mmCIF file of C-alpha atoms in Angstrom:
data_model
loop_
_atom_site.group_PDB
_atom_site.id
_atom_site.type_symbol
_atom_site.label_atom_id
_atom_site.label_comp_id
_atom_site.label_asym_id
_atom_site.label_seq_id
_atom_site.Cartn_x
_atom_site.Cartn_y
_atom_site.Cartn_z
ATOM 1 C CA MET A 296 49.039 -26.592 2.662
ATOM 2 C CA GLU A 297 49.597 -27.331 -1.000
ATOM 3 C CA ASP A 298 51.491 -24.085 -1.503
ATOM 4 C CA ASP A 299 53.947 -24.985 1.199
ATOM 5 C CA ILE A 300 54.486 -28.469 -0.148
ATOM 6 C CA ALA A 301 55.182 -27.031 -3.604
ATOM 7 C CA LEU A 302 57.587 -24.519 -2.105
ATOM 8 C CA GLU A 303 59.360 -27.180 -0.033
ATOM 9 C CA GLU A 304 59.904 -29.363 -3.112
ATOM 10 C CA ASP A 305 61.322 -26.477 -5.104
ATOM 11 C CA PHE A 306 63.486 -25.409 -2.220
ATOM 12 C CA GLU A 307 65.111 -28.795 -1.816
ATOM 13 C CA GLY A 308 66.641 -28.664 -5.276
ATOM 14 C CA LYS A 309 68.239 -25.236 -4.730
ATOM 15 C CA PRO A 310 71.911 -24.764 -3.842
ATOM 16 C CA PRO A 311 72.487 -23.062 -0.464
ATOM 17 C CA LEU A 312 72.894 -19.275 -0.476
ATOM 18 C CA SER A 313 76.354 -17.749 -0.171
ATOM 19 C CA GLU A 314 77.175 -15.725 2.948
ATOM 20 C CA GLU A 315 76.795 -12.461 1.047
ATOM 21 C CA GLU A 316 73.480 -13.538 -0.490
ATOM 22 C CA ASN A 317 72.238 -14.490 2.945
ATOM 23 C CA ARG A 318 73.282 -11.131 4.406
ATOM 24 C CA LEU A 319 71.412 -9.283 1.666
ATOM 25 C CA ARG A 320 68.392 -11.521 2.148
ATOM 26 C CA LYS A 321 68.237 -10.575 5.828
ATOM 27 C CA ILE A 322 68.443 -6.856 5.082
ATOM 28 C CA ARG A 323 65.700 -7.119 2.477
ATOM 29 C CA PHE A 324 63.575 -9.196 4.810
ATOM 30 C CA GLU A 325 63.821 -6.588 7.548
ATOM 31 C CA GLN A 326 63.066 -3.715 5.190
ATOM 32 C CA GLU A 327 60.237 -5.254 3.193
ATOM 33 C CA PHE A 328 58.558 -7.708 5.548
ATOM 34 C CA TYR A 329 58.873 -6.553 9.133
ATOM 35 C CA PRO A 330 56.916 -3.308 8.534
ATOM 36 C CA HIS A 331 53.815 -5.516 8.021
ATOM 37 C CA LEU A 332 54.196 -7.380 11.304
ATOM 38 C CA GLY A 333 51.634 -5.207 13.123
ATOM 39 C CA SER A 334 48.994 -5.704 10.415
ATOM 40 C CA LEU A 335 49.480 -9.457 10.439
ATOM 41 C CA LEU A 336 49.310 -9.611 14.217
ATOM 42 C CA ARG A 337 46.085 -7.626 14.360
ATOM 43 C CA PHE A 338 44.573 -9.820 11.668
ATOM 44 C CA SER A 339 45.694 -12.978 13.432
ATOM 45 C CA LYS A 340 44.210 -11.779 16.718
ATOM 46 C CA THR A 341 40.922 -11.230 14.932
ATOM 47 C CA LEU A 342 41.037 -14.749 13.545
ATOM 48 C CA VAL A 343 41.897 -16.580 16.751
ATOM 49 C CA LYS A 344 41.029 -15.413 20.218
ATOM 50 C CA GLU A 345 43.990 -17.048 21.980
ATOM 51 C CA GLU A 346 46.769 -14.441 21.900
ATOM 52 C CA ASP A 347 49.601 -16.973 22.079
ATOM 53 C CA ILE A 348 48.251 -18.888 19.101
ATOM 54 C CA ALA A 349 47.717 -15.665 17.158
ATOM 55 C CA LYS A 350 51.369 -14.757 17.745
ATOM 56 C CA ASP A 351 52.579 -18.272 16.907
ATOM 57 C CA LEU A 352 50.770 -18.130 13.555
ATOM 58 C CA VAL A 353 52.445 -14.815 12.733
ATOM 59 C CA GLN A 354 55.826 -16.107 13.867
ATOM 60 C CA GLU A 355 55.512 -19.190 11.655
ATOM 61 C CA THR A 356 54.423 -16.966 8.779
ATOM 62 C CA PHE A 357 57.561 -14.831 9.002
ATOM 63 C CA ILE A 358 59.857 -17.809 9.431
ATOM 64 C CA LYS A 359 58.377 -19.389 6.296
ATOM 65 C CA ALA A 360 58.552 -16.065 4.450
ATOM 66 C CA PHE A 361 62.259 -15.866 5.242
ATOM 67 C CA ARG A 362 62.871 -19.431 4.263
ATOM 68 C CA PHE A 363 61.115 -19.116 0.930
ATOM 69 C CA MET A 364 62.001 -15.514 0.278
ATOM 70 C CA HIS A 365 63.858 -16.272 -2.929
ATOM 71 C CA TYR A 366 60.454 -17.103 -4.437
ATOM 72 C CA PHE A 367 59.141 -13.661 -3.653
ATOM 73 C CA GLU A 368 59.360 -11.422 -6.697
ATOM 74 C CA GLU A 369 60.971 -8.104 -5.894
ATOM 75 C CA GLY A 370 58.661 -5.173 -6.482
ATOM 76 C CA THR A 371 55.481 -7.216 -6.004
ATOM 77 C CA ASN A 372 53.145 -6.944 -3.034
ATOM 78 C CA ALA A 373 55.043 -8.156 0.046
ATOM 79 C CA LYS A 374 52.045 -7.623 2.307
ATOM 80 C CA ALA A 375 49.763 -9.759 0.109
ATOM 81 C CA TRP A 376 52.432 -12.468 -0.014
ATOM 82 C CA LEU A 377 52.711 -12.510 3.781
ATOM 83 C CA PHE A 378 48.948 -12.677 4.189
ATOM 84 C CA LYS A 379 48.839 -15.569 1.750
ATOM 85 C CA ILE A 380 51.275 -17.490 3.963
ATOM 86 C CA LEU A 381 49.367 -16.512 7.106
ATOM 87 C CA LYS A 382 46.145 -17.702 5.495
ATOM 88 C CA ASN A 383 47.753 -21.105 4.927
ATOM 89 C CA GLU A 384 49.041 -21.188 8.498
ATOM 90 C CA PHE A 385 45.576 -20.424 9.763
ATOM 91 C CA TYR A 386 44.012 -23.144 7.619
ATOM 92 C CA SER A 387 46.538 -25.684 8.907
ATOM 93 C CA PHE A 388 45.835 -24.651 12.472
ATOM 94 C CA TYR A 389 42.100 -24.636 11.949
ATOM 95 C CA ARG A 390 42.153 -28.020 10.261
ATOM 96 C CA LYS A 391 44.071 -29.555 13.141
ATOM 97 C CA LYS A 392 41.724 -27.956 15.607
ATOM 98 C CA THR A 393 38.500 -28.986 13.957
ATOM 99 C CA LYS A 394 39.857 -32.133 12.295
ATOM 100 C CA GLU A 395 38.105 -31.078 9.133
ATOM 101 C CA ALA A 396 39.637 -32.548 6.026
ATOM 102 C CA THR A 397 38.779 -29.653 3.739
ATOM 103 C CA PHE A 398 36.858 -26.445 3.560
ATOM 104 C CA SER A 399 35.105 -27.544 0.421
ATOM 105 C CA GLY A 400 31.822 -27.840 2.273
ATOM 106 C CA TYR A 401 31.534 -24.094 2.134
ATOM 107 C CA GLU A 402 32.171 -23.852 -1.565
ATOM 108 C CA SER A 403 28.604 -24.874 -2.326
ATOM 109 C CA LEU A 404 27.504 -21.669 -0.645
ATOM 110 C CA GLU A 405 29.530 -19.668 -3.081
ATOM 111 C CA GLU A 406 27.412 -20.092 -6.164
ATOM 112 C CA GLU A 407 26.410 -16.733 -7.487
ATOM 113 C CA THR A 408 22.694 -16.257 -7.079
ATOM 114 C CA GLY A 409 20.408 -13.426 -7.874
ATOM 115 C CA GLU A 410 18.903 -13.651 -4.415
ATOM 116 C CA GLU A 411 22.021 -12.410 -2.684
ATOM 117 C CA ASP A 412 21.553 -8.721 -3.206
ATOM 118 C CA GLY A 413 17.863 -9.029 -2.564
ATOM 119 C CA LEU A 414 18.633 -10.404 0.892
ATOM 120 C CA ILE A 415 21.097 -7.629 1.573
ATOM 121 C CA SER A 416 18.498 -5.141 0.550
ATOM 122 C CA GLN A 417 15.898 -6.681 2.821
ATOM 123 C CA HIS A 418 18.169 -6.572 5.822
ATOM 124 C CA ALA A 419 19.444 -3.127 5.097
ATOM 125 C CA GLN A 420 15.914 -1.826 5.010
ATOM 126 C CA ASN A 421 15.007 -3.580 8.217
ATOM 127 C CA LEU A 422 17.888 -2.262 10.246
ATOM 128 C CA SER A 423 18.558 1.016 11.900
ATOM 129 C CA THR A 424 22.123 2.202 11.975
ATOM 130 C CA GLU A 425 21.797 3.328 15.578
ATOM 131 C CA ILE A 426 21.180 -0.236 16.683
ATOM 132 C CA PHE A 427 24.662 -1.252 15.685
ATOM 133 C CA GLY A 428 26.095 1.611 17.668
ATOM 134 C CA GLN A 429 24.659 -0.022 20.783
ATOM 135 C CA LEU A 430 26.472 -3.286 20.205
ATOM 136 C CA ILE A 431 29.858 -3.765 21.735
ATOM 137 C CA GLY A 432 32.892 -5.401 20.166
ATOM 138 C CA ASP A 433 32.285 -8.797 21.755
ATOM 139 C CA GLU A 434 29.076 -9.371 19.832
ATOM 140 C CA MET A 435 30.748 -8.436 16.604
ATOM 141 C CA THR A 436 33.748 -10.637 17.330
ATOM 142 C CA MET A 437 31.421 -13.546 18.038
ATOM 143 C CA ALA A 438 29.493 -12.891 14.842
ATOM 144 C CA ILE A 439 32.723 -12.740 12.812
ATOM 145 C CA ASN A 440 34.030 -15.901 14.460
ATOM 146 C CA ALA A 441 30.811 -17.698 13.550
ATOM 147 C CA LEU A 442 31.416 -17.090 9.837
ATOM 148 C CA PRO A 443 32.712 -20.020 7.768
ATOM 149 C CA ALA A 444 36.517 -19.828 7.724
ATOM 150 C CA ASP A 445 36.845 -18.854 4.054
ATOM 151 C CA TYR A 446 34.279 -16.093 4.423
ATOM 152 C CA ARG A 447 35.878 -14.811 7.611
ATOM 153 C CA MET A 448 39.345 -14.583 6.104
ATOM 154 C CA THR A 449 38.115 -12.951 2.903
ATOM 155 C CA PHE A 450 35.961 -10.478 4.790
ATOM 156 C CA LEU A 451 38.707 -9.504 7.232
ATOM 157 C CA LEU A 452 41.342 -9.124 4.540
ATOM 158 C CA ALA A 453 39.005 -6.861 2.588
ATOM 159 C CA ASP A 454 37.573 -4.771 5.404
ATOM 160 C CA LEU A 455 40.453 -4.758 7.858
ATOM 161 C CA GLU A 456 43.366 -4.701 5.452
ATOM 162 C CA GLY A 457 41.777 -3.142 2.378
ATOM 163 C CA PHE A 458 42.942 -5.707 -0.166
ATOM 164 C CA SER A 459 41.374 -5.353 -3.620
ATOM 165 C CA TYR A 460 39.265 -8.073 -5.261
ATOM 166 C CA GLU A 461 42.199 -8.857 -7.538
ATOM 167 C CA GLU A 462 44.636 -9.213 -4.643
ATOM 168 C CA LEU A 463 42.184 -11.376 -2.718
ATOM 169 C CA ALA A 464 41.626 -13.591 -5.757
ATOM 170 C CA ALA A 465 45.405 -14.117 -5.943
ATOM 171 C CA ILE A 466 45.701 -14.782 -2.200
ATOM 172 C CA PHE A 467 42.933 -17.397 -2.236
ATOM 173 C CA LYS A 468 43.528 -18.665 -5.768
ATOM 174 C CA VAL A 469 39.857 -18.278 -6.694
ATOM 175 C CA PRO A 470 38.047 -16.188 -9.348
ATOM 176 C CA ILE A 471 37.118 -12.577 -8.558
ATOM 177 C CA GLY A 472 33.431 -13.533 -8.710
ATOM 178 C CA THR A 473 33.984 -15.917 -5.788
ATOM 179 C CA ILE A 474 35.604 -13.141 -3.766
ATOM 180 C CA ARG A 475 32.701 -10.801 -4.467
ATOM 181 C CA SER A 476 30.238 -13.516 -3.546
ATOM 182 C CA ARG A 477 32.050 -14.371 -0.302
ATOM 183 C CA LEU A 478 32.114 -10.721 0.743
ATOM 184 C CA HIS A 479 28.431 -10.227 0.045
ATOM 185 C CA ARG A 480 27.495 -13.346 1.933
ATOM 186 C CA ALA A 481 29.789 -12.669 4.860
ATOM 187 C CA ARG A 482 28.360 -9.181 5.351
ATOM 188 C CA ASN A 483 24.862 -10.513 4.937
ATOM 189 C CA ILE A 484 25.435 -13.157 7.623
ATOM 190 C CA LEU A 485 26.903 -10.524 9.947
ATOM 191 C CA LYS A 486 23.920 -8.259 9.453
ATOM 192 C CA LYS A 487 21.525 -11.104 10.215
ATOM 193 C CA GLN A 488 23.387 -12.158 13.339
ATOM 194 C CA LEU A 489 23.882 -8.683 14.701
ATOM 195 C CA THR A 490 20.260 -7.858 14.042
ATOM 196 C CA ALA A 491 19.144 -11.019 15.829
ATOM 197 C CA TYR A 492 21.366 -10.055 18.747
ATOM 198 C CA ALA A 493 20.008 -6.503 18.835
ATOM 199 C CA ARG A 494 16.438 -7.783 18.844
ATOM 200 C CA GLY A 495 17.285 -10.278 21.565
ATOM 201 C CA MET A 496 18.525 -7.390 23.660
ATOM 202 C CA GLY A 497 15.207 -5.641 23.184
ATOM 203 C CA PHE A 498 16.151 -3.091 20.530
ATOM 204 C CA LYS A 499 13.403 -2.478 18.049
ATOM 205 C CA THR A 500 14.123 -2.742 14.345
ATOM 206 C CA ASP A 501 12.051 -1.481 11.446
ATOM 207 C CA GLU A 502 10.879 -5.080 11.087
ATOM 208 C CA ASP A 503 9.119 -4.799 14.448
ATOM 209 C CA HIS A 504 7.441 -1.571 13.448
ATOM 210 C CA ASP A 505 6.256 -3.071 10.187
ATOM 211 C CA GLY A 506 4.929 -6.123 11.960
ATOM 212 C CA LEU A 507 6.884 -8.386 9.585
ATOM 213 C CA MET B 285 17.423 5.108 -15.145
ATOM 214 C CA MET B 286 19.113 2.158 -13.479
ATOM 215 C CA ASP B 287 16.921 -0.333 -11.632
ATOM 216 C CA CYS B 288 17.233 -0.683 -7.859
ATOM 217 C CA LYS B 289 18.532 -4.251 -7.974
ATOM 218 C CA THR B 290 21.490 -3.252 -10.142
ATOM 219 C CA LEU B 291 22.196 -0.418 -7.763
ATOM 220 C CA LEU B 292 22.488 -2.798 -4.820
ATOM 221 C CA GLN B 293 25.308 -4.619 -6.569
ATOM 222 C CA LEU B 294 26.959 -1.324 -7.410
ATOM 223 C CA ILE B 295 26.864 -0.162 -3.790
ATOM 224 C CA GLN B 296 28.997 -3.122 -2.758
ATOM 225 C CA LEU B 297 31.415 -2.542 -5.626
ATOM 226 C CA TYR B 298 31.618 1.149 -4.838
ATOM 227 C CA LEU B 299 32.222 0.675 -1.119
ATOM 228 C CA ASP B 300 34.858 -1.959 -1.892
ATOM 229 C CA GLY B 301 36.628 0.621 -4.055
ATOM 230 C CA GLU B 302 36.050 -1.481 -7.161
ATOM 231 C CA ALA B 303 33.540 0.632 -9.113
ATOM 232 C CA ASN B 304 34.794 2.452 -12.217
ATOM 233 C CA THR B 305 34.001 6.107 -12.994
ATOM 234 C CA GLU B 306 30.936 5.275 -15.055
ATOM 235 C CA GLN B 307 29.529 2.962 -12.365
ATOM 236 C CA THR B 308 30.220 5.564 -9.685
ATOM 237 C CA GLU B 309 28.366 8.230 -11.637
ATOM 238 C CA LEU B 310 25.399 5.912 -12.221
ATOM 239 C CA LEU B 311 25.285 5.017 -8.561
ATOM 240 C CA LEU B 312 25.416 8.564 -7.245
ATOM 241 C CA LYS B 313 22.826 9.721 -9.759
ATOM 242 C CA HIS B 314 20.444 6.938 -8.772
ATOM 243 C CA VAL B 315 20.984 7.422 -5.049
ATOM 244 C CA ASN B 316 20.186 11.101 -5.349
ATOM 245 C CA GLY B 317 16.891 10.360 -7.060
ATOM 246 C CA CYS B 318 15.695 7.284 -5.132
ATOM 247 C CA GLN B 319 14.961 7.593 -1.453
ATOM 248 C CA ASP B 320 14.821 3.833 -0.754
ATOM 249 C CA CYS B 321 18.206 3.277 -2.325
ATOM 250 C CA ARG B 322 19.632 6.287 -0.536
ATOM 251 C CA CYS B 323 18.589 4.740 2.791
ATOM 252 C CA ILE B 324 20.283 1.476 1.851
ATOM 253 C CA TYR B 325 23.388 3.300 0.685
ATOM 254 C CA GLU B 326 23.591 5.255 3.946
ATOM 255 C CA PHE B 327 23.039 2.123 5.980
ATOM 256 C CA GLU B 328 25.718 0.166 4.100
ATOM 257 C CA THR B 329 28.192 3.008 4.572
ATOM 258 C CA ALA B 330 27.440 3.216 8.297
ATOM 259 C CA PHE B 331 27.591 -0.559 8.718
ATOM 260 C CA ARG B 332 31.039 -0.692 7.151
ATOM 261 C CA SER B 333 32.289 2.211 9.261
ATOM 262 C CA PHE B 334 31.030 0.446 12.351
ATOM 263 C CA LEU B 335 32.757 -2.812 11.443
ATOM 264 C CA ALA B 336 36.020 -1.036 10.606
ATOM 265 C CA LYS B 337 35.922 0.930 13.851
ATOM 266 C CA LYS B 338 35.283 -2.149 15.974
ATOM 267 C CA MET B 339 37.925 -4.219 14.226
ATOM 268 C CA ASN B 340 40.527 -1.525 14.680
ATOM 269 C CA GLU B 341 39.875 -1.548 18.411
ATOM 270 C CA ILE B 342 41.753 -4.848 18.678
ATOM 271 C CA PRO B 343 44.864 -3.885 20.647
ATOM 272 C CA VAL B 344 48.292 -4.353 19.107
ATOM 273 C CA SER B 345 51.003 -2.465 20.989
ATOM 274 C CA ASP B 346 54.388 -1.393 19.637
ATOM 275 C CA ARG B 347 55.953 -3.368 22.435
ATOM 276 C CA GLU B 348 54.398 -6.672 21.438
ATOM 277 C CA ILE B 349 55.298 -6.041 17.812
ATOM 278 C CA SER B 350 58.963 -5.463 18.700
ATOM 279 C CA GLU B 351 58.988 -8.460 21.066
ATOM 280 C CA LEU B 352 57.537 -10.687 18.387
ATOM 281 C CA GLN B 353 60.014 -9.373 15.812
ATOM 282 C CA LYS B 354 62.869 -10.169 18.198
ATOM 283 C CA LYS B 355 61.523 -13.673 18.754
ATOM 284 C CA ILE B 356 61.212 -14.284 15.015
ATOM 285 C CA SER B 357 64.740 -13.034 14.347
ATOM 286 C CA GLU B 358 66.096 -15.306 17.083
ATOM 287 C CA GLN B 359 64.223 -18.287 15.678
ATOM 288 C CA ILE B 360 65.509 -17.588 12.169
ATOM 289 C CA GLN B 361 69.031 -17.414 13.605
ATOM 290 C CA ILE B 362 68.559 -20.780 15.369
ATOM 291 C CA ASN B 363 67.154 -22.382 12.200
ATOM 292 C CA GLU B 364 70.172 -21.224 10.223
ATOM 293 C CA SER B 365 72.798 -22.501 12.631
#
């Protein structure tokens, strides 16, 4: 990823750390970064279904975090920084897997439109909460996995990890409006897919009752 | 009185923890007086709870965390030597 390339270039010009500096770096790394290992692993497992790959992505994330730790500003959000690296690791992995050159194809979906909230409204009115209670995790996992990669990552970081719009905008290097738009669209897609699944399983929605 | 379309945007902001005090007050006032919007608000809240609950069911044990930490530390050690 571009971030990594930039970091690599900067790193090459730096003198090596002294033994004492290295010792302190390790202590800081253990205290500030390892406590987030569980969160990153859970997130990674949600992103990729193969456990070994999920763990490899987290491992690479921490190794890079250690390597480039002198770029991390003390007192800033270590968790957000780690997730930013993990996001890049995931993109690299995903790109290799799908052989897609970029994710820019999804950007066209991100234009703010007035229709967005109208669609959410429509679906919200047509759904019954109880229906979702009948669905098991597999359906939801499949629905999440079917989201475009950018939407999936943004949605999971917001809903699973509770990052704010501002933090997400920094992680993805996009405006806050894009984050808001991605979240709305991701949830809207999930609602549509889960509703379609529920109807396929024979559950009735308000839509059926209304004859729409 | 706020219109229903504006409220829909506010619901998302509010549930994302991004609404300010004024927006929160407007939202709650509207929801209390508009049955349609109250239904949507309740649905959105339930939908998010459902998603959060399901996502947190993904198993991550203390053992695998400590094993992974050990593996990372070993790899860092190898990279340094």
